[in-house]
XYZ file of N, CA and C in Angstrom:
198
model
N 20.085 -14.389 -6.815
C 18.475 -14.975 -6.154
C 18.298 -14.380 -4.599
N 16.823 -14.398 -4.891
C 16.189 -13.331 -3.886
C 15.721 -14.408 -2.727
N 15.674 -14.312 -1.546
C 15.366 -14.565 -0.911
C 13.583 -14.876 -0.827
N 12.661 -16.095 -0.968
C 11.615 -15.644 -0.775
C 10.961 -15.352 0.387
N 11.366 -16.101 1.260
C 11.210 -15.946 3.077
C 11.309 -14.388 3.190
N 12.844 -13.636 3.036
C 12.573 -12.508 3.550
C 12.078 -11.744 3.097
N 11.580 -11.681 1.720
C 11.073 -10.667 0.724
C 9.233 -10.649 1.466
N 9.177 -11.880 1.635
C 7.872 -12.102 2.086
C 7.381 -11.455 3.587
N 8.585 -11.992 4.163
C 8.815 -11.222 5.710
C 9.130 -9.547 6.159
N 9.491 -9.207 4.904
C 9.425 -7.509 4.280
C 7.881 -6.847 4.391
N 7.752 -7.928 3.340
C 5.992 -7.515 3.202
C 5.387 -8.123 4.309
N 5.352 -8.450 4.846
C 4.303 -8.651 5.963
C 4.403 -7.687 7.155
N 6.048 -7.144 7.323
C 6.280 -6.578 8.686
C 6.072 -5.317 7.821
N 5.915 -4.745 6.682
C 6.176 -3.447 6.134
C 5.386 -2.177 6.585
N 5.845 -0.806 6.586
C 4.288 -0.073 6.894
C 4.144 0.484 5.573
N 3.278 1.353 5.681
C 2.577 2.041 4.414
C 3.842 1.906 3.466
N 4.909 3.079 3.904
C 5.661 3.954 2.841
C 6.763 2.375 2.638
N 7.234 1.438 2.912
C 8.128 0.859 3.017
C 7.089 -0.309 2.156
N 5.980 -0.577 2.206
C 5.343 -1.375 1.224
C 5.281 -0.552 -0.310
N 5.262 0.500 -0.407
C 4.961 1.284 -1.522
C 6.466 1.256 -2.335
N 7.236 1.349 -1.478
C 8.803 1.151 -1.921
C 9.142 -0.264 -2.208
N 8.383 -1.133 -1.577
C 8.692 -2.418 -2.541
C 8.016 -2.484 -3.538
N 7.059 -1.928 -3.624
C 5.960 -2.418 -4.857
C 6.749 -1.756 -6.153
N 7.748 -0.234 -6.216
C 8.089 -0.006 -6.732
C 9.409 0.171 -7.240
N 10.011 -0.352 -6.296
C 11.344 -0.705 -6.466
C 11.495 -2.799 -7.024
N 10.500 -3.286 -7.130
C 10.681 -4.951 -7.497
C 11.173 -4.943 -8.628
N 12.346 -5.934 -8.999
C 12.635 -6.115 -9.618
C 11.788 -7.510 -10.409
N 11.900 -8.269 -11.573
C 11.312 -9.401 -12.278
C 11.117 -10.512 -11.284
N 11.956 -10.834 -10.340
C 12.084 -11.817 -9.710
C 11.195 -11.451 -8.394
N 11.627 -10.700 -7.982
C 10.597 -10.246 -6.558
C 9.520 -10.249 -7.021
N 9.021 -9.308 -8.431
C 7.778 -9.198 -8.934
C 6.825 -10.506 -9.019
N 7.776 -11.608 -9.794
C 7.220 -12.646 -9.950
C 6.755 -13.443 -8.294
N 7.521 -13.101 -7.213
C 7.292 -13.205 -5.767
C 6.371 -13.014 -5.507
N 5.695 -11.509 -5.564
C 5.120 -10.556 -5.395
C 3.493 -10.994 -5.650
N 3.236 -11.037 -7.152
C 2.589 -11.981 -8.052
C 2.019 -13.179 -7.117
N 2.416 -14.241 -7.203
C 2.423 -15.233 -6.297
C 1.414 -15.316 -5.204
N 2.351 -14.114 -4.534
C 1.708 -13.900 -2.924
C 0.781 -13.373 -2.818
N 0.492 -12.328 -3.384
C -0.629 -11.735 -3.770
C -2.029 -11.746 -4.617
N -1.672 -12.364 -6.228
C -2.421 -12.471 -6.859
C -2.251 -11.816 -7.916
N -2.512 -12.145 -9.268
C -2.380 -11.239 -10.227
C -3.001 -9.616 -10.553
N -4.197 -10.042 -10.269
C -5.043 -8.534 -10.117
C -4.488 -8.150 -8.890
N -4.831 -8.630 -7.476
C -4.269 -7.499 -6.482
C -2.987 -6.366 -6.589
N -2.224 -7.639 -7.406
C -1.038 -6.958 -7.248
C -0.586 -6.002 -8.289
N -1.324 -5.846 -9.497
C -1.516 -4.826 -9.902
C -2.250 -3.549 -9.703
N -3.368 -3.970 -9.082
C -3.890 -3.145 -7.610
C -3.221 -2.014 -7.238
N -2.755 -3.226 -6.481
C -1.459 -2.404 -5.309
C -0.576 -1.628 -6.116
N 0.006 -2.261 -7.268
C 1.252 -1.220 -7.950
C 0.314 -0.096 -7.886
N -0.878 0.217 -8.587
C -1.227 1.407 -9.380
C -1.301 1.936 -7.917
N -1.744 1.708 -6.648
C -2.406 2.614 -5.824
C -0.595 3.293 -5.253
N 0.362 1.997 -5.024
C 1.731 3.055 -5.138
C 2.149 3.446 -5.942
N 1.984 3.921 -7.505
C 2.252 4.610 -8.265
C 1.278 5.914 -8.235
N 0.444 6.075 -7.372
C -0.489 7.111 -7.495
C 0.050 7.425 -5.937
N 0.368 6.691 -5.515
C 0.848 7.489 -3.850
C 2.478 7.967 -3.837
N 2.916 7.638 -4.625
C 3.766 8.587 -4.794
C 4.154 9.392 -5.820
N 3.302 9.546 -6.820
C 3.050 10.914 -7.633
C 2.922 11.980 -6.489
N 1.926 11.785 -5.460
C 1.157 12.489 -4.718
C 2.017 12.896 -4.063
N 3.320 11.915 -3.565
C 3.905 12.692 -2.706
C 5.484 13.234 -3.097
N 5.329 13.192 -4.342
C 6.245 13.899 -5.260
C 5.511 15.529 -6.050
N 4.518 15.138 -5.758
C 3.700 16.588 -6.343
C 3.351 16.251 -7.367
N 3.154 15.367 -8.009
C 3.027 15.488 -9.557
C 1.516 15.288 -9.747
N 1.201 16.566 -10.558
C 0.025 16.215 -10.852
C -0.810 15.373 -12.201
N -1.748 14.387 -11.387
C -1.950 13.539 -12.592
C -3.119 14.051 -14.064
N -3.773 15.070 -13.590
C -4.551 15.585 -14.465
C -4.061 15.726 -16.004
N -4.923 16.066 -16.806
C -4.836 16.009 -18.060
C -5.627 17.520 -18.136
N -5.066 18.198 -19.097
C -5.984 19.258 -19.853
C -5.897 19.542 -21.296
N -7.420 20.076 -21.839
C -6.591 19.915 -23.093
C -7.377 21.767 -23.609
């Protein structure tokens, strides 16, 4: 069981890289807490930004060529 207060403390004290990892590694229970904290739409936007940032850090090119 996830300690909600501990997770929220991690979020509030996280730097950018730490927040990205929290968003990318969240399991279903953590995701529920994050959605409750941020709201559904802001959570989705943050997660998308985290995914894009992670791809850039790994050197993944998201361009599609036809």
